[in-house]
Amino acid sequence: MTVAVWEAVRGRPLRFLLSAWPLRCWAFLLSGTVMGFGVLLLLVALLFVGIGLSVVGVGLVILMGIAVLGIPVAVLERRRLRLVEPEPLLDPHGSLPGTGALPWLRTRLRERATWRELGYTLALGVVFTVTGIGFTALLGLSILLTATPAIVWMIAPDTVMLMPGRTISDPVAALPGSAAGLFGLLVSAYVGGLLASAQVWVAQALLSARDEDLNSRVIELTRSRARLIDAFEAERRRIERDLHDGAQQQLVALSMTLGLAELELRGQDSGAAPLLARARSEARQALEQLRSLVRGIHPQVLTDHGLSAAVSELALRNPIPVTVDVDLPDRLPSAVETTAYFTVTEALTNASKHSGADRVTVVGRLREDKLVLLITDNGHGGADPVAGAGLQGLADRVAVLKGRLVVTSPVGGPTQLRVEVPCSA
């Protein structure tokens, strides 16, 4: 990673001097000196207390606290670095497996980033504090010398002694000291830039996420996504079971009861008979809608016979003729089949509503452990994935399984959706 301060100093030294960079570097170094001194005192106090109480066991907890002290310090440092480094540093820590102090401590002590942050904390408390104190002395003396004429004028008729044995009572006689102070400020600007660059470089090396941290985070994200998909499937099966065994059976019983009541009133001159017939018809319609809803959640044919049969059944219900050519050697993972089925469903719905096509073709093959679906219609084309929420929703659904959706839709048609879904995690 590049260091913005060093690039500014090296690229245009004069422009650096006249910019806001020196002030930002001074603020960074001075605040770091104060923070580093506080961290050093805290480290020394914890170390002595931990060693002193180690005989009773409490000291071991305190010493363990020293090991993770770098974590909050690193959080503050990554924010403070924004004074001189516009590119934020990524947090190297992964997600926690649970809540509570013990899981947090166990996880953090196993991470290399924790020990790198502790190393930076030690460098901040010792090395950067010492250099910061030296820089503060240089900057303070330069400011004091620069302001010498004003100081002499304010305290007159008393005198100021810049050098032993030489007093100054006239502001004009203090101008050489002011010139020396201006030169000191010039030196402080460049020294501050170099010191800030060195500290930023160390922070980038120790506080930023490395490839190993990002790889472990990607693995955890993949596992979390798999758990999310499994949880969604379990919830879907529960809803489907409740609808099938609960509300659907109650509607069937209601329809049968209304039918029996209608039989009892048959042949009688009663105004309730037409109402019962109407109620029975409405119950039958509600039952059909509920069955359609259950099929929409997850069709039984998909569970029993796989993707090819489910897409073929879907094609029979589509208002536009659909040619299905899905040839798969084996059953695919449940999550892949579900995602592919609902992607085809949404694609056929969009084609029926918006494309103006009179023919749709669905082709599916398994290539290199990857399901490839081609959904083509002969409509007027011009489909834009960015403009429509439907295609964007398809892309989001496929992306959950690390798949991708490619839309080819020139004006005048045809429109082709290429869906690729990996069959392994």
Short mmCIF file of C-alpha atoms in Angstrom, two decimals:
data_model
loop_
_atom_site.label_atom_id
_atom_site.label_comp_id
_atom_site.label_asym_id
_atom_site.label_seq_id
_atom_site.Cartn_x
_atom_site.Cartn_y
_atom_site.Cartn_z
CA MET A 1 0.00 0.00 0.00
CA THR A 2 1.14 3.54 -0.72
CA VAL A 3 1.61 6.11 2.03
CA ALA A 4 -0.14 9.36 1.12
CA VAL A 5 2.10 11.54 3.31
CA TRP A 6 5.29 10.18 1.78
CA GLU A 7 3.92 10.62 -1.72
CA ALA A 8 3.09 14.24 -0.92
CA VAL A 9 6.56 14.92 0.51
CA ARG A 10 8.43 13.14 -2.25
CA GLY A 11 6.31 14.39 -5.15
CA ARG A 12 6.19 18.14 -4.56
CA PRO A 13 8.18 19.25 -1.48
CA LEU A 14 7.34 22.97 -1.85
CA ARG A 15 3.66 22.30 -2.43
CA PHE A 16 3.69 20.02 0.62
CA LEU A 17 5.08 22.88 2.71
CA LEU A 18 2.29 25.26 1.62
CA SER A 19 -0.52 22.72 1.97
CA ALA A 20 -2.45 21.45 4.99
CA TRP A 21 -0.24 18.38 5.20
CA PRO A 22 2.21 19.78 7.82
CA LEU A 23 -0.65 20.71 10.17
CA ARG A 24 -2.25 17.28 9.70
CA CYS A 25 1.08 15.57 10.39
CA TRP A 26 1.65 17.66 13.50
CA ALA A 27 -1.84 16.86 14.80
CA PHE A 28 -1.24 13.18 14.09
CA LEU A 29 2.13 13.06 15.84
CA LEU A 30 1.12 15.16 18.85
CA SER A 31 -2.07 13.17 19.46
CA GLY A 32 -0.07 9.97 19.00
CA THR A 33 2.45 11.10 21.59
CA VAL A 34 -0.28 11.73 24.16
CA MET A 35 -1.99 8.44 23.35
CA GLY A 36 1.28 6.51 23.30
CA PHE A 37 2.31 7.89 26.68
CA GLY A 38 -1.05 6.84 28.15
CA VAL A 39 -0.73 3.38 26.60
CA LEU A 40 2.80 3.04 28.00
CA LEU A 41 1.65 3.92 31.51
CA LEU A 42 -1.24 1.46 31.23
CA LEU A 43 1.01 -1.32 29.98
CA VAL A 44 3.52 -0.81 32.78
CA ALA A 45 0.77 -0.69 35.42
CA LEU A 46 -0.93 -3.83 34.14
CA LEU A 47 2.38 -5.66 33.89
CA PHE A 48 3.42 -4.91 37.45
CA VAL A 49 -0.03 -5.62 38.87
CA GLY A 50 -0.33 -8.82 36.84
CA ILE A 51 3.05 -10.11 37.96
CA GLY A 52 2.37 -9.15 41.56
CA LEU A 53 -1.00 -10.92 41.67
CA SER A 54 0.01 -13.92 39.58
CA VAL A 55 0.56 -15.96 42.72
CA VAL A 56 -3.18 -15.80 43.52
CA GLY A 57 -4.36 -16.41 39.98
CA VAL A 58 -5.94 -13.00 39.37
CA GLY A 59 -2.71 -11.75 37.85
CA LEU A 60 -3.00 -14.27 35.02
CA VAL A 61 -6.28 -12.67 33.98
CA ILE A 62 -4.63 -9.25 34.04
CA LEU A 63 -1.69 -10.51 31.97
CA MET A 64 -4.18 -12.00 29.52
CA GLY A 65 -5.80 -8.58 29.33
CA ILE A 66 -2.44 -7.16 28.22
CA ALA A 67 -2.48 -9.59 25.29
CA VAL A 68 -5.76 -8.16 23.97
CA LEU A 69 -5.02 -4.54 24.87
CA GLY A 70 -3.87 -3.97 21.31
CA ILE A 71 -7.39 -4.56 19.96
CA PRO A 72 -9.02 -1.34 21.31
CA VAL A 73 -5.80 0.57 20.68
CA ALA A 74 -5.83 -0.61 17.06
CA VAL A 75 -9.46 0.49 16.66
CA LEU A 76 -8.55 4.01 17.80
CA GLU A 77 -5.40 4.04 15.68
CA ARG A 78 -7.24 3.04 12.51
CA ARG A 79 -9.52 6.03 13.06
CA ARG A 80 -6.69 8.39 13.99
CA LEU A 81 -4.78 7.39 10.86
CA ARG A 82 -7.48 9.13 8.81
CA LEU A 83 -5.73 12.39 9.74
CA VAL A 84 -2.91 11.57 7.34
CA GLU A 85 -4.10 8.52 5.37
CA PRO A 86 -7.27 8.86 3.26
CA GLU A 87 -7.42 5.12 2.53
CA PRO A 88 -9.00 3.40 5.58
CA LEU A 89 -7.44 0.23 6.92
CA LEU A 90 -9.59 -2.90 6.92
CA ASP A 91 -10.37 -4.54 10.24
CA PRO A 92 -8.40 -7.82 10.25
CA HIS A 93 -10.62 -9.59 12.80
CA GLY A 94 -13.22 -12.15 11.79
CA SER A 95 -16.73 -12.62 13.16
CA LEU A 96 -17.30 -14.14 16.57
CA PRO A 97 -18.76 -17.64 17.00
CA GLY A 98 -20.96 -16.56 19.92
CA THR A 99 -21.60 -13.95 22.58
CA GLY A 100 -19.91 -13.54 25.90
CA ALA A 101 -16.43 -12.72 27.15
CA LEU A 102 -15.01 -16.24 26.99
CA PRO A 103 -15.80 -16.93 23.27
CA TRP A 104 -14.56 -13.44 22.41
CA LEU A 105 -11.29 -13.95 24.29
CA ARG A 106 -10.74 -17.45 22.91
CA THR A 107 -11.31 -16.32 19.33
CA ARG A 108 -9.18 -13.20 19.56
CA LEU A 109 -6.21 -14.97 21.17
CA ARG A 110 -6.16 -17.46 18.28
CA GLU A 111 -5.97 -14.72 15.65
CA ARG A 112 -2.61 -13.54 14.40
CA ALA A 113 -4.01 -10.05 13.98
CA THR A 114 -4.36 -9.75 17.77
CA TRP A 115 -0.64 -10.30 18.27
CA ARG A 116 0.25 -7.94 15.42
CA GLU A 117 -1.89 -5.27 17.10
CA LEU A 118 -0.15 -5.92 20.41
CA GLY A 119 3.19 -5.41 18.65
CA TYR A 120 1.97 -2.10 17.26
CA THR A 121 0.75 -1.09 20.73
CA LEU A 122 4.22 -1.72 22.16
CA ALA A 123 5.78 0.29 19.32
CA LEU A 124 3.31 3.11 19.92
CA GLY A 125 4.00 3.18 23.66
CA VAL A 126 7.80 3.06 23.39
CA VAL A 127 9.22 4.01 19.98
CA PHE A 128 6.57 6.42 18.72
CA THR A 129 6.21 8.05 22.13
CA VAL A 130 9.95 8.75 22.39
CA THR A 131 10.16 10.13 18.85
CA GLY A 132 6.95 12.07 19.46
CA ILE A 133 8.38 13.72 22.56
CA GLY A 134 11.48 14.73 20.61
CA PHE A 135 9.36 16.11 17.79
CA THR A 136 7.13 17.97 20.26
CA ALA A 137 10.22 19.62 21.77
CA LEU A 138 11.44 20.67 18.32
CA LEU A 139 8.06 22.05 17.31
CA GLY A 140 7.48 23.80 20.63
CA LEU A 141 10.92 25.46 20.57
CA SER A 142 10.40 26.57 16.97
CA ILE A 143 7.05 28.16 17.79
CA LEU A 144 8.52 29.84 20.86
CA LEU A 145 11.45 31.30 18.90
CA THR A 146 9.15 32.49 16.13
CA ALA A 147 7.01 34.34 18.64
CA THR A 148 10.00 35.90 20.45
CA PRO A 149 9.48 39.52 19.16
CA ALA A 150 5.85 39.44 20.33
CA ILE A 151 6.89 38.00 23.70
CA VAL A 152 9.55 40.72 24.15
CA TRP A 153 7.04 43.40 23.28
CA MET A 154 4.41 42.06 25.70
CA ILE A 155 6.68 41.73 28.73
CA ALA A 156 8.62 44.99 28.22
CA PRO A 157 10.34 46.62 30.07
CA ASP A 158 11.41 43.21 31.36
CA THR A 159 14.00 41.40 29.27
CA VAL A 160 14.18 37.97 27.60
CA MET A 161 17.31 35.83 27.58
CA LEU A 162 17.55 33.57 24.52
CA MET A 163 21.19 32.70 25.16
CA PRO A 164 23.07 32.66 28.47
CA GLY A 165 24.48 36.11 29.23
CA ARG A 166 22.61 37.86 26.38
CA THR A 167 19.37 39.62 27.25
CA ILE A 168 16.95 41.05 24.72
CA SER A 169 14.71 43.99 25.56
CA ASP A 170 13.91 45.22 22.03
CA PRO A 171 11.58 43.29 19.65
CA VAL A 172 13.86 44.18 16.75
CA ALA A 173 16.81 42.52 18.48
CA ALA A 174 14.67 39.35 18.75
CA LEU A 175 14.23 39.03 14.96
CA PRO A 176 17.22 36.64 14.56
CA GLY A 177 15.55 34.34 17.07
CA SER A 178 12.33 34.59 15.08
CA ALA A 179 14.23 33.66 11.91
CA ALA A 180 15.68 30.63 13.68
CA GLY A 181 12.16 29.69 14.76
CA LEU A 182 10.83 29.93 11.21
CA PHE A 183 13.65 27.68 10.05
CA GLY A 184 12.74 25.27 12.85
CA LEU A 185 9.11 25.25 11.67
CA LEU A 186 10.32 24.49 8.14
CA VAL A 187 12.37 21.58 9.46
CA SER A 188 9.44 20.46 11.64
CA ALA A 189 7.18 20.30 8.59
CA TYR A 190 9.40 17.86 6.74
CA VAL A 191 10.45 15.91 9.84
CA GLY A 192 6.79 15.60 10.80
CA GLY A 193 5.98 14.31 7.32
CA LEU A 194 8.74 11.70 7.50
CA LEU A 195 7.80 10.55 11.00
CA ALA A 196 4.12 10.35 10.09
CA SER A 197 5.00 8.37 6.96
CA ALA A 198 7.00 5.88 9.01
CA GLN A 199 4.18 5.44 11.51
CA VAL A 200 1.59 4.99 8.76
CA TRP A 201 3.78 2.37 7.09
CA VAL A 202 4.11 0.43 10.36
CA ALA A 203 0.34 0.71 10.92
CA GLN A 204 -0.39 -0.62 7.43
CA ALA A 205 1.90 -3.57 8.07
CA LEU A 206 0.50 -4.46 11.49
CA LEU A 207 -3.07 -3.13 11.73
CA SER A 208 -4.51 -3.79 8.28
CA ALA A 209 -6.16 -7.02 7.14
CA ARG A 210 -3.90 -9.44 5.29
CA ASP A 211 -4.80 -12.04 2.69
CA GLU A 212 -4.94 -14.75 5.35
CA ASP A 213 -7.45 -12.71 7.36
CA LEU A 214 -9.62 -12.05 4.30
CA ASN A 215 -9.47 -15.73 3.27
CA SER A 216 -10.67 -16.87 6.69
CA ARG A 217 -13.43 -14.27 6.51
CA VAL A 218 -14.53 -15.55 3.09
CA ILE A 219 -14.63 -19.11 4.47
CA GLU A 220 -16.76 -17.97 7.39
CA LEU A 221 -19.03 -16.02 5.03
CA THR A 222 -19.48 -19.13 2.90
CA ARG A 223 -20.38 -21.17 5.95
CA SER A 224 -22.81 -18.48 7.14
CA ARG A 225 -24.44 -18.40 3.72
CA ALA A 226 -24.82 -22.18 3.74
CA ARG A 227 -26.39 -22.04 7.20
CA LEU A 228 -28.74 -19.29 6.02
CA ILE A 229 -29.84 -21.35 3.02
CA ASP A 230 -30.41 -24.42 5.19
CA ALA A 231 -32.41 -22.37 7.69
CA PHE A 232 -34.53 -20.93 4.89
CA GLU A 233 -35.21 -24.41 3.50
CA ALA A 234 -36.19 -25.71 6.95
CA GLU A 235 -38.55 -22.78 7.46
CA ARG A 236 -40.01 -23.27 3.99
CA ARG A 237 -40.72 -26.94 4.71
CA ARG A 238 -42.35 -26.02 8.02
CA ILE A 239 -44.65 -23.46 6.37
CA GLU A 240 -45.50 -25.89 3.59
CA ARG A 241 -46.29 -28.65 6.10
CA ASP A 242 -48.45 -26.33 8.22
CA LEU A 243 -50.41 -25.17 5.18
CA HIS A 244 -50.87 -28.71 3.91
CA ASP A 245 -51.80 -30.34 7.22
CA GLY A 246 -53.59 -27.39 8.80
CA ALA A 247 -55.35 -24.76 6.72
CA GLN A 248 -55.75 -26.97 3.64
CA GLN A 249 -57.37 -29.80 5.60
CA GLN A 250 -59.67 -27.37 7.36
CA LEU A 251 -60.84 -25.99 4.02
CA VAL A 252 -61.49 -29.52 2.77
CA ALA A 253 -63.54 -30.26 5.89
CA LEU A 254 -65.42 -26.98 5.48
CA SER A 255 -66.24 -27.79 1.86
CA MET A 256 -67.51 -31.25 2.85
CA THR A 257 -69.64 -29.81 5.67
CA LEU A 258 -71.18 -27.26 3.30
CA GLY A 259 -71.86 -30.05 0.82
CA LEU A 260 -73.68 -32.12 3.46
CA ALA A 261 -75.71 -29.09 4.51
CA GLU A 262 -76.63 -28.51 0.87
CA LEU A 263 -77.81 -32.13 0.58
CA GLU A 264 -79.96 -31.74 3.68
CA LEU A 265 -81.70 -28.71 2.19
CA ARG A 266 -82.14 -30.21 -1.27
CA GLY A 267 -85.83 -30.32 -2.23
CA GLN A 268 -86.82 -27.76 0.39
CA ASP A 269 -88.00 -24.31 -0.47
CA SER A 270 -85.37 -22.41 1.52
CA GLY A 271 -83.36 -19.30 0.76
CA ALA A 272 -80.31 -20.82 2.49
CA ALA A 273 -79.66 -23.35 -0.29
CA PRO A 274 -78.23 -20.81 -2.80
CA LEU A 275 -76.09 -19.29 -0.05
CA LEU A 276 -74.69 -22.70 0.86
CA ALA A 277 -73.92 -23.44 -2.77
CA ARG A 278 -72.14 -20.10 -3.07
CA ALA A 279 -70.20 -20.69 0.15
CA ARG A 280 -69.15 -24.13 -1.04
CA SER A 281 -67.92 -22.67 -4.36
CA GLU A 282 -65.93 -19.98 -2.55
CA ALA A 283 -64.41 -22.58 -0.22
CA ARG A 284 -63.40 -24.64 -3.26
CA GLN A 285 -61.77 -21.57 -4.85
CA ALA A 286 -59.91 -20.78 -1.61
CA LEU A 287 -58.67 -24.38 -1.51
CA GLU A 288 -57.39 -24.14 -5.09
CA GLN A 289 -55.62 -20.85 -4.32
CA LEU A 290 -54.05 -22.38 -1.23
CA ARG A 291 -52.82 -25.39 -3.22
CA SER A 292 -51.39 -23.04 -5.83
CA LEU A 293 -49.66 -21.11 -3.04
CA VAL A 294 -48.15 -24.31 -1.64
CA ARG A 295 -46.89 -25.27 -5.10
CA GLY A 296 -45.41 -21.80 -5.45
CA ILE A 297 -43.50 -22.12 -2.18
CA HIS A 298 -41.91 -25.37 -3.28
CA PRO A 299 -43.53 -27.68 -5.84
CA GLN A 300 -43.79 -31.32 -4.79
CA VAL A 301 -42.62 -32.47 -8.20
CA LEU A 302 -39.32 -30.69 -7.63
CA THR A 303 -38.80 -32.59 -4.39
CA ASP A 304 -39.85 -35.95 -5.83
CA HIS A 305 -38.53 -35.89 -9.41
CA GLY A 306 -35.98 -33.09 -9.69
CA LEU A 307 -35.43 -29.97 -11.74
CA SER A 308 -36.17 -31.33 -15.22
CA ALA A 309 -39.64 -32.60 -14.29
CA ALA A 310 -40.46 -29.44 -12.33
CA VAL A 311 -39.50 -27.15 -15.22
CA SER A 312 -41.52 -29.33 -17.63
CA GLU A 313 -44.59 -29.01 -15.39
CA LEU A 314 -44.00 -25.28 -15.13
CA ALA A 315 -43.88 -25.03 -18.94
CA LEU A 316 -47.32 -26.65 -19.21
CA ARG A 317 -48.87 -23.90 -17.06
CA ASN A 318 -47.10 -21.02 -18.82
CA PRO A 319 -49.28 -18.90 -21.15
CA ILE A 320 -46.49 -18.79 -23.78
CA PRO A 321 -45.38 -22.12 -25.34
CA VAL A 322 -42.15 -23.27 -23.73
CA THR A 323 -39.72 -25.84 -25.10
CA VAL A 324 -37.83 -27.58 -22.30
CA ASP A 325 -34.51 -29.34 -22.86
CA VAL A 326 -33.08 -29.94 -19.39
CA ASP A 327 -30.81 -33.00 -19.42
CA LEU A 328 -29.08 -33.66 -16.12
CA PRO A 329 -27.25 -36.90 -15.24
CA ASP A 330 -28.15 -36.86 -11.53
CA ARG A 331 -30.12 -34.97 -8.95
CA LEU A 332 -28.57 -31.67 -7.95
CA PRO A 333 -28.22 -30.29 -4.40
CA SER A 334 -31.55 -29.10 -3.02
CA ALA A 335 -30.47 -25.47 -2.77
CA VAL A 336 -29.29 -25.46 -6.41
CA GLU A 337 -32.51 -27.06 -7.65
CA THR A 338 -34.65 -24.59 -5.70
CA THR A 339 -32.69 -21.57 -6.91
CA ALA A 340 -32.72 -22.79 -10.52
CA TYR A 341 -36.46 -23.56 -10.43
CA PHE A 342 -37.51 -20.17 -9.10
CA THR A 343 -35.08 -18.44 -11.46
CA VAL A 344 -36.78 -20.15 -14.40
CA THR A 345 -40.18 -19.28 -12.92
CA GLU A 346 -39.32 -15.60 -12.65
CA ALA A 347 -37.73 -15.57 -16.11
CA LEU A 348 -40.84 -17.12 -17.70
CA THR A 349 -43.09 -14.67 -15.86
CA ASN A 350 -41.03 -11.71 -17.09
CA ALA A 351 -41.06 -13.07 -20.64
CA SER A 352 -44.84 -13.51 -20.57
CA LYS A 353 -45.48 -10.01 -19.23
CA HIS A 354 -42.89 -7.82 -20.94
CA SER A 355 -41.14 -9.47 -23.89
CA GLY A 356 -43.98 -9.85 -26.40
CA ALA A 357 -42.58 -13.29 -27.28
CA ASP A 358 -44.58 -16.24 -28.59
CA ARG A 359 -41.94 -18.89 -27.91
CA VAL A 360 -39.54 -19.56 -25.02
CA THR A 361 -36.79 -22.17 -24.83
CA VAL A 362 -35.23 -23.49 -21.62
CA VAL A 363 -32.01 -25.50 -21.95
CA GLY A 364 -30.16 -26.94 -18.96
CA ARG A 365 -26.87 -28.83 -18.76
CA LEU A 366 -24.31 -29.77 -16.14
CA ARG A 367 -20.84 -28.57 -17.16
CA GLU A 368 -17.75 -28.90 -14.97
CA ASP A 369 -19.81 -29.31 -11.79
CA LYS A 370 -21.82 -26.22 -12.67
CA LEU A 371 -25.48 -25.98 -13.69
CA VAL A 372 -25.86 -23.89 -16.84
CA LEU A 373 -29.36 -22.72 -17.83
CA LEU A 374 -30.16 -20.85 -21.06
CA ILE A 375 -33.59 -19.21 -21.14
CA THR A 376 -34.29 -17.67 -24.56
CA ASP A 377 -37.37 -15.89 -25.91
CA ASN A 378 -38.06 -14.42 -29.37
CA GLY A 379 -39.49 -11.16 -28.05
CA HIS A 380 -38.61 -7.57 -28.88
CA GLY A 381 -35.55 -7.50 -26.58
CA GLY A 382 -34.18 -4.42 -24.89
CA ALA A 383 -34.21 -5.91 -21.38
CA ASP A 384 -32.05 -3.90 -18.99
CA PRO A 385 -30.97 -5.61 -15.74
CA VAL A 386 -30.28 -2.23 -14.14
CA ALA A 387 -33.65 -0.70 -14.95
CA GLY A 388 -35.87 -3.56 -13.84
CA ALA A 389 -36.19 -5.04 -10.38
CA GLY A 390 -37.13 -8.45 -11.81
CA LEU A 391 -33.79 -9.20 -13.46
CA GLN A 392 -31.94 -7.68 -10.52
CA GLY A 393 -33.86 -9.98 -8.21
CA LEU A 394 -32.86 -12.96 -10.36
CA ALA A 395 -29.21 -11.92 -10.18
CA ASP A 396 -29.43 -11.55 -6.38
CA ARG A 397 -31.04 -14.98 -6.01
CA VAL A 398 -28.32 -16.63 -8.11
CA ALA A 399 -25.54 -14.71 -6.34
CA VAL A 400 -26.52 -16.28 -3.01
CA LEU A 401 -25.00 -19.56 -4.28
CA LYS A 402 -21.98 -17.80 -5.82
CA GLY A 403 -23.59 -18.06 -9.25
CA ARG A 404 -24.01 -15.43 -11.93
CA LEU A 405 -26.62 -14.20 -14.36
CA VAL A 406 -25.70 -12.90 -17.82
CA VAL A 407 -28.41 -11.08 -19.82
CA THR A 408 -28.11 -10.63 -23.59
CA SER A 409 -31.00 -8.61 -24.96
CA PRO A 410 -30.35 -6.45 -28.04
CA VAL A 411 -33.16 -4.24 -29.28
CA GLY A 412 -35.32 -6.35 -31.58
CA GLY A 413 -34.47 -9.55 -29.72
CA PRO A 414 -33.93 -12.25 -28.95
CA THR A 415 -33.39 -12.13 -25.19
CA GLN A 416 -31.23 -14.78 -23.54
CA LEU A 417 -30.61 -15.30 -19.85
CA ARG A 418 -27.58 -17.42 -19.01
CA VAL A 419 -27.63 -18.71 -15.46
CA GLU A 420 -24.59 -20.46 -13.95
CA VAL A 421 -24.85 -21.99 -10.49
CA PRO A 422 -22.02 -24.02 -8.90
CA CYS A 423 -23.18 -27.39 -7.59
CA SER A 424 -20.58 -27.51 -4.83
CA ALA A 425 -19.76 -25.01 -2.07
#
